[in-house]
PDB file of C-alpha atoms in Angstrom:
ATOM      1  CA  UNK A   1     -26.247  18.427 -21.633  1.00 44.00           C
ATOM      2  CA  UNK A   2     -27.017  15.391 -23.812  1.00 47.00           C
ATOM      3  CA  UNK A   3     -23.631  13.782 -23.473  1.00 46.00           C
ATOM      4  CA  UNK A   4     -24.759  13.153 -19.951  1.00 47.00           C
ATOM      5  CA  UNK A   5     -27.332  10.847 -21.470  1.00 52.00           C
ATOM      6  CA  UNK A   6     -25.186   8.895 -23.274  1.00 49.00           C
ATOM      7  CA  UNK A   7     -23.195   5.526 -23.087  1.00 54.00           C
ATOM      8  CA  UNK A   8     -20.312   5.216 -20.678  1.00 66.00           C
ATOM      9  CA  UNK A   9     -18.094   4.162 -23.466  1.00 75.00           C
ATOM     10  CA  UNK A  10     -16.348   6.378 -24.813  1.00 81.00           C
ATOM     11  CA  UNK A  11     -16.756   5.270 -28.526  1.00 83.00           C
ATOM     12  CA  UNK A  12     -20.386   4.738 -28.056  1.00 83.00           C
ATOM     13  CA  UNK A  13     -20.696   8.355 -26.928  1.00 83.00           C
ATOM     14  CA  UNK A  14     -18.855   9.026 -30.170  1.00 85.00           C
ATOM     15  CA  UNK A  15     -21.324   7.324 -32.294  1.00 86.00           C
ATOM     16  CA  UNK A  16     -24.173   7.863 -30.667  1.00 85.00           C
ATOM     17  CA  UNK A  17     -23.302  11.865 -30.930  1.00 84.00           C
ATOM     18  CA  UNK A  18     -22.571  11.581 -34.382  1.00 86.00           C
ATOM     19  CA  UNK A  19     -26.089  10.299 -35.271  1.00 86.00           C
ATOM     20  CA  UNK A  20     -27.400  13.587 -34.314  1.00 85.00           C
ATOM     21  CA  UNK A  21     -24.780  16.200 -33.819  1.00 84.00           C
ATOM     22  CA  UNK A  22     -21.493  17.271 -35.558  1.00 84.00           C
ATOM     23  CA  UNK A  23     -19.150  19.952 -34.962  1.00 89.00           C
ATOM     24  CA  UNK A  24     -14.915  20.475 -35.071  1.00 90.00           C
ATOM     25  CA  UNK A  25     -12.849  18.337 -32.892  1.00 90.00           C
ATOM     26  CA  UNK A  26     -16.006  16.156 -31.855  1.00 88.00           C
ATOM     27  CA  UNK A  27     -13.954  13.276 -31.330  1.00 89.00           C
ATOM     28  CA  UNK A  28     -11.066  15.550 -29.237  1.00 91.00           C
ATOM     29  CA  UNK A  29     -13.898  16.999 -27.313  1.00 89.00           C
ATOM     30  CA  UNK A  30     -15.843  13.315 -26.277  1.00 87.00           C
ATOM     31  CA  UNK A  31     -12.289  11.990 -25.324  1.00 85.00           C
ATOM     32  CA  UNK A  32     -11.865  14.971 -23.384  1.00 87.00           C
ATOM     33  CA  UNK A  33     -14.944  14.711 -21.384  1.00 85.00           C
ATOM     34  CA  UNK A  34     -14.896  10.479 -20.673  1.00 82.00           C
ATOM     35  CA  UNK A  35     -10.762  11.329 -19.242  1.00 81.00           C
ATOM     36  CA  UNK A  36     -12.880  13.637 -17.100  1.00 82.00           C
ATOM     37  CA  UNK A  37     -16.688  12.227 -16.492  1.00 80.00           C
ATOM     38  CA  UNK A  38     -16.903  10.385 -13.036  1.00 77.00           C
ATOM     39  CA  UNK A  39     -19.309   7.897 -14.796  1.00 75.00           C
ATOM     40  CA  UNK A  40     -17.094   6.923 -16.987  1.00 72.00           C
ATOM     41  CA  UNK A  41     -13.875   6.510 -14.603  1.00 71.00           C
ATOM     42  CA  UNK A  42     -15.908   4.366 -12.550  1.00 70.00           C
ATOM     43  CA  UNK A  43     -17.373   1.650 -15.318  1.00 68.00           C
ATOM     44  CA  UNK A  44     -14.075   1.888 -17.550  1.00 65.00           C
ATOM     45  CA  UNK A  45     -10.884   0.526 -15.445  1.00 63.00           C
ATOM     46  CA  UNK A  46      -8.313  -0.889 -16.740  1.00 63.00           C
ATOM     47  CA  UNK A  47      -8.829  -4.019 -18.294  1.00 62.00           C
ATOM     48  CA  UNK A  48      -4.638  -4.874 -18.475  1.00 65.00           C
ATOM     49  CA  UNK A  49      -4.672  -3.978 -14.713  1.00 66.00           C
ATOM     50  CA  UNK A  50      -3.407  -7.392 -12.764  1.00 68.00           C
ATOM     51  CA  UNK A  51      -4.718  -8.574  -9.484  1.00 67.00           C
ATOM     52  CA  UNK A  52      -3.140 -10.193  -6.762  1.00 68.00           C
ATOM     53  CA  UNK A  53      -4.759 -13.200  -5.767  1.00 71.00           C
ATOM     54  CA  UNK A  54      -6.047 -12.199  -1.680  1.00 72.00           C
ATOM     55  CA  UNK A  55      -4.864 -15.195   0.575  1.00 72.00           C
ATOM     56  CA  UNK A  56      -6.291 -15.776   4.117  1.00 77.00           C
ATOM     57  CA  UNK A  57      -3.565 -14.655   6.938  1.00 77.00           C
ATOM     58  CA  UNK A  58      -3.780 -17.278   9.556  1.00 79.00           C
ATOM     59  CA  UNK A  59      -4.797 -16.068  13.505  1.00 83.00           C
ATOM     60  CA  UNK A  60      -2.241 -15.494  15.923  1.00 84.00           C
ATOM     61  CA  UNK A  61      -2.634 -18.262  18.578  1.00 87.00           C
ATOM     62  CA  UNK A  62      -0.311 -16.749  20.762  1.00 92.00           C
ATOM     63  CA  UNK A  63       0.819 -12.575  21.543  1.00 94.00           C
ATOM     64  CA  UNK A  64       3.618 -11.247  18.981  1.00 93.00           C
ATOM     65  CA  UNK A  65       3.480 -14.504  17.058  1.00 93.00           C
ATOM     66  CA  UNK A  66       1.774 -12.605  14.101  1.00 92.00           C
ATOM     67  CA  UNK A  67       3.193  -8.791  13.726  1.00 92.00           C
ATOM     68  CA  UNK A  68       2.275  -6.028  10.921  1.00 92.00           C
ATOM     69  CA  UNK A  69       4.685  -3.667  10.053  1.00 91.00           C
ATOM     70  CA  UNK A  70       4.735  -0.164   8.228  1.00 91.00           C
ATOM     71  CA  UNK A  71       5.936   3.224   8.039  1.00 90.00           C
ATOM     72  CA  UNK A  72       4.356   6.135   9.036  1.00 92.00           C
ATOM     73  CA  UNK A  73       6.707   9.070   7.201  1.00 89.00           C
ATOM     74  CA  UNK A  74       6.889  12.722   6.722  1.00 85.00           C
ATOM     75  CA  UNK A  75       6.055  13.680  10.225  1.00 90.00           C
ATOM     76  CA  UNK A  76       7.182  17.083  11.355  1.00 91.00           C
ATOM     77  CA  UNK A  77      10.314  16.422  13.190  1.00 89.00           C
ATOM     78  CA  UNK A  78       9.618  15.772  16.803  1.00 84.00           C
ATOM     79  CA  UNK A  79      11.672  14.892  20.050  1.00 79.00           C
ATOM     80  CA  UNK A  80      15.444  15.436  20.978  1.00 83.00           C
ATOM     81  CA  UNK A  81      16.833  13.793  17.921  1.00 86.00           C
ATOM     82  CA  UNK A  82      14.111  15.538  15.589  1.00 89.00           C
ATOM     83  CA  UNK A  83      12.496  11.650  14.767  1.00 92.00           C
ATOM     84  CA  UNK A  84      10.327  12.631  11.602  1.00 92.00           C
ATOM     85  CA  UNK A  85       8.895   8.844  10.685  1.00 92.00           C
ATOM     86  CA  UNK A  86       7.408   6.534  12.622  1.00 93.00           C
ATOM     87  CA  UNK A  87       7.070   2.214  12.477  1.00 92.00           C
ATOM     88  CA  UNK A  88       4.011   1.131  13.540  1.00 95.00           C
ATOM     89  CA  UNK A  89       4.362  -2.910  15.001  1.00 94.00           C
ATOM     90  CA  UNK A  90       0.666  -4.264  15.318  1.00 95.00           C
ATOM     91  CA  UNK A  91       0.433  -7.807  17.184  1.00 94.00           C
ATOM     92  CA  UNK A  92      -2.037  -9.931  15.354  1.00 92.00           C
ATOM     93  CA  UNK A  93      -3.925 -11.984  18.293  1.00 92.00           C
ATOM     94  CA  UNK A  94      -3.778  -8.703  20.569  1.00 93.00           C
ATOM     95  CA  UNK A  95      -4.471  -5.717  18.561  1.00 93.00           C
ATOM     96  CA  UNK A  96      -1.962  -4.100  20.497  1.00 94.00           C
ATOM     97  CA  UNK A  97       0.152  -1.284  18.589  1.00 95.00           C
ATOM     98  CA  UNK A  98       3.697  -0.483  18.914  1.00 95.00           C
ATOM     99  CA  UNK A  99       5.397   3.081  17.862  1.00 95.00           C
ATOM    100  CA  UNK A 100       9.138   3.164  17.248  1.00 94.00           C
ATOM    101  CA  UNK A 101      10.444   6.570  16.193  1.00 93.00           C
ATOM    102  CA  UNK A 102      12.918   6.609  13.353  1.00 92.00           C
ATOM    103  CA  UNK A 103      14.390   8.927  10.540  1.00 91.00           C
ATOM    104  CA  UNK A 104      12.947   8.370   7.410  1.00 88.00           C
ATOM    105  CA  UNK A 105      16.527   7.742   6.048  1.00 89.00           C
ATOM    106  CA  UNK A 106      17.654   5.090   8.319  1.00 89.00           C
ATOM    107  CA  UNK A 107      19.021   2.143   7.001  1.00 87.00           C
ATOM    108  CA  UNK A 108      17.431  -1.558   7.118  1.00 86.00           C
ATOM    109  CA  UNK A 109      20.711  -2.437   9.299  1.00 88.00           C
ATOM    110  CA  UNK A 110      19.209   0.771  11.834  1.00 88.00           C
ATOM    111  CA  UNK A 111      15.607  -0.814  11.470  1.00 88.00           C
ATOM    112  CA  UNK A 112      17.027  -4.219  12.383  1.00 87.00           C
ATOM    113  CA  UNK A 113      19.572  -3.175  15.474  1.00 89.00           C
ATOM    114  CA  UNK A 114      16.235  -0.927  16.655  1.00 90.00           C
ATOM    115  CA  UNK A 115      13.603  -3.739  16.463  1.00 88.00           C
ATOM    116  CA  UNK A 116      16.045  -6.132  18.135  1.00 89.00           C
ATOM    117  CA  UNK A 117      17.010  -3.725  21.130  1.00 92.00           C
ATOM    118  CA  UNK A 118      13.573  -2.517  21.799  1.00 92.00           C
ATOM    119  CA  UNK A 119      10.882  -5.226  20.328  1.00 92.00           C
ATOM    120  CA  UNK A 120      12.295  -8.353  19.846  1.00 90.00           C
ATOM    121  CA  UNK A 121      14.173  -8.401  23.218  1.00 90.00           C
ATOM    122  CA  UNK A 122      11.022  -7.900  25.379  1.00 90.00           C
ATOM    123  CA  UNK A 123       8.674 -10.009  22.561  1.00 92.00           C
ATOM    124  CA  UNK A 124      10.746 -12.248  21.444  1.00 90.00           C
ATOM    125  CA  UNK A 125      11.400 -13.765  18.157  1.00 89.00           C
ATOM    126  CA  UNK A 126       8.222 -12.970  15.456  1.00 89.00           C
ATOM    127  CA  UNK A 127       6.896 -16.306  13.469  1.00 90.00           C
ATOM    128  CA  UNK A 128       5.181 -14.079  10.797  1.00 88.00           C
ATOM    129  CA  UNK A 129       5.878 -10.585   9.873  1.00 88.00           C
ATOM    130  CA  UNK A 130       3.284  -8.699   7.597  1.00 88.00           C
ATOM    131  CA  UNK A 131       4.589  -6.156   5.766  1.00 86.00           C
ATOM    132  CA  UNK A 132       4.610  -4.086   2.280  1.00 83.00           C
ATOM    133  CA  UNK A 133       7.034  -3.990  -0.201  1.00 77.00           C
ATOM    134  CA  UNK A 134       9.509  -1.193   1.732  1.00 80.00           C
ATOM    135  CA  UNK A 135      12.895  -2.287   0.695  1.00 80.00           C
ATOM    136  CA  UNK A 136      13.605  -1.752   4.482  1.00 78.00           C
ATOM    137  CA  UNK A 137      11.960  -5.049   4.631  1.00 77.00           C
ATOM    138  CA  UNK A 138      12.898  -6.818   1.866  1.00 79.00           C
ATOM    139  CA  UNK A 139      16.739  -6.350   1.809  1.00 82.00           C
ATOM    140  CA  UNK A 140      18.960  -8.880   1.774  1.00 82.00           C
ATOM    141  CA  UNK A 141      19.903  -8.266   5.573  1.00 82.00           C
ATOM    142  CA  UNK A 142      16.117  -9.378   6.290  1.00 80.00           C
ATOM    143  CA  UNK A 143      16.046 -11.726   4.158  1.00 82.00           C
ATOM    144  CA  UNK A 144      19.320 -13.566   5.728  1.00 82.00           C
ATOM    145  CA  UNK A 145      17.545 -12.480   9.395  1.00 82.00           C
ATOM    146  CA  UNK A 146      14.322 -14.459   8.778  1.00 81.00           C
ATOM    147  CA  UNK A 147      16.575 -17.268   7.449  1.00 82.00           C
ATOM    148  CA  UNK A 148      18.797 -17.636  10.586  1.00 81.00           C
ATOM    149  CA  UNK A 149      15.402 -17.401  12.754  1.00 82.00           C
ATOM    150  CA  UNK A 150      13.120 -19.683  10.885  1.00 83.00           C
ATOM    151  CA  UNK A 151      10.667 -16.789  10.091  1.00 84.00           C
ATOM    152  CA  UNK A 152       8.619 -15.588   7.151  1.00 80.00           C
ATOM    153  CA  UNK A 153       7.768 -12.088   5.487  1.00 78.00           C
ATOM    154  CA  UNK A 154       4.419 -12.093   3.904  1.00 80.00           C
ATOM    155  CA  UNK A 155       4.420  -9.523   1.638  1.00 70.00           C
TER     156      UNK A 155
END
């Protein structure tokens, strides 16, 4: 097919069609086919898209100094108490994972009572916790936790 040939744009497919080719609904049909050619998905993102400026996380010096935190949910309901999500604790200088079964409708105040009975007690208190946006994490509750501790969220 010629169109295969042609620019990645989508108006210079247009053009360059209508120098040798007409028929009805040529424009409809070109959109049609750039929503829809690979090609064209690739070279055309978004040029209003913003980027986040990457910064450098610093290395752990020391074990659970440096944690990552996220949520593993919409597992099939597992154990006695039918857990069906998952937070996954990562230490920074170790590598070493951590698995804490949860509902995926618990509360940041459940999150918070849970990490402090069966992390923070036997870590002890994180410096840096790296984490997404979950509101889990961002709540005021946290936010007034890594106050009183001296810690920080990187987000």
């Amino acid at each position: 097919m010629i169109v295969l040939q042609l620019d990645i744009s989508e108006d210079r497919t247009l053009e360059r069609l209508k120098t040798c080719s007409w028929w009805p609904n040529l424009k409809k049909d070109v959109s049609e086919y750039c929503q829809t050619c690979d090609r064209c998905q690739k070279a055309n993102r978004d040029p209003g898209k913003k980027f986040v400026i990457m910064i450098q996380i610093q290395d752990s010096k020391s074990l659970w100094e440096i944690v990552h935190m996220d949520w593993v949910t919409a597992l099939p309901p597992g154990g006695e108490i039918s857990y069906n999500a998952c937070l996954v604790l990562v230490d920074r200088c170790s590598k070493t994972p951590m698995f804490l079964p949860f509902h995926k409708d618990d509360t940041a105040m459940d999150t918070a009572i849970i990490m402090w009975n069966k992390v923070i007690s036997h870590t002890g208190i994180f410096q840096n916790i790296i984490s997404d946006r979950d509101p889990r994490f961002t709540s005021a509750l946290w936010t007034n936790l890594h106050n009183q501790f001296g810690t920080k969220l990187s987000i």
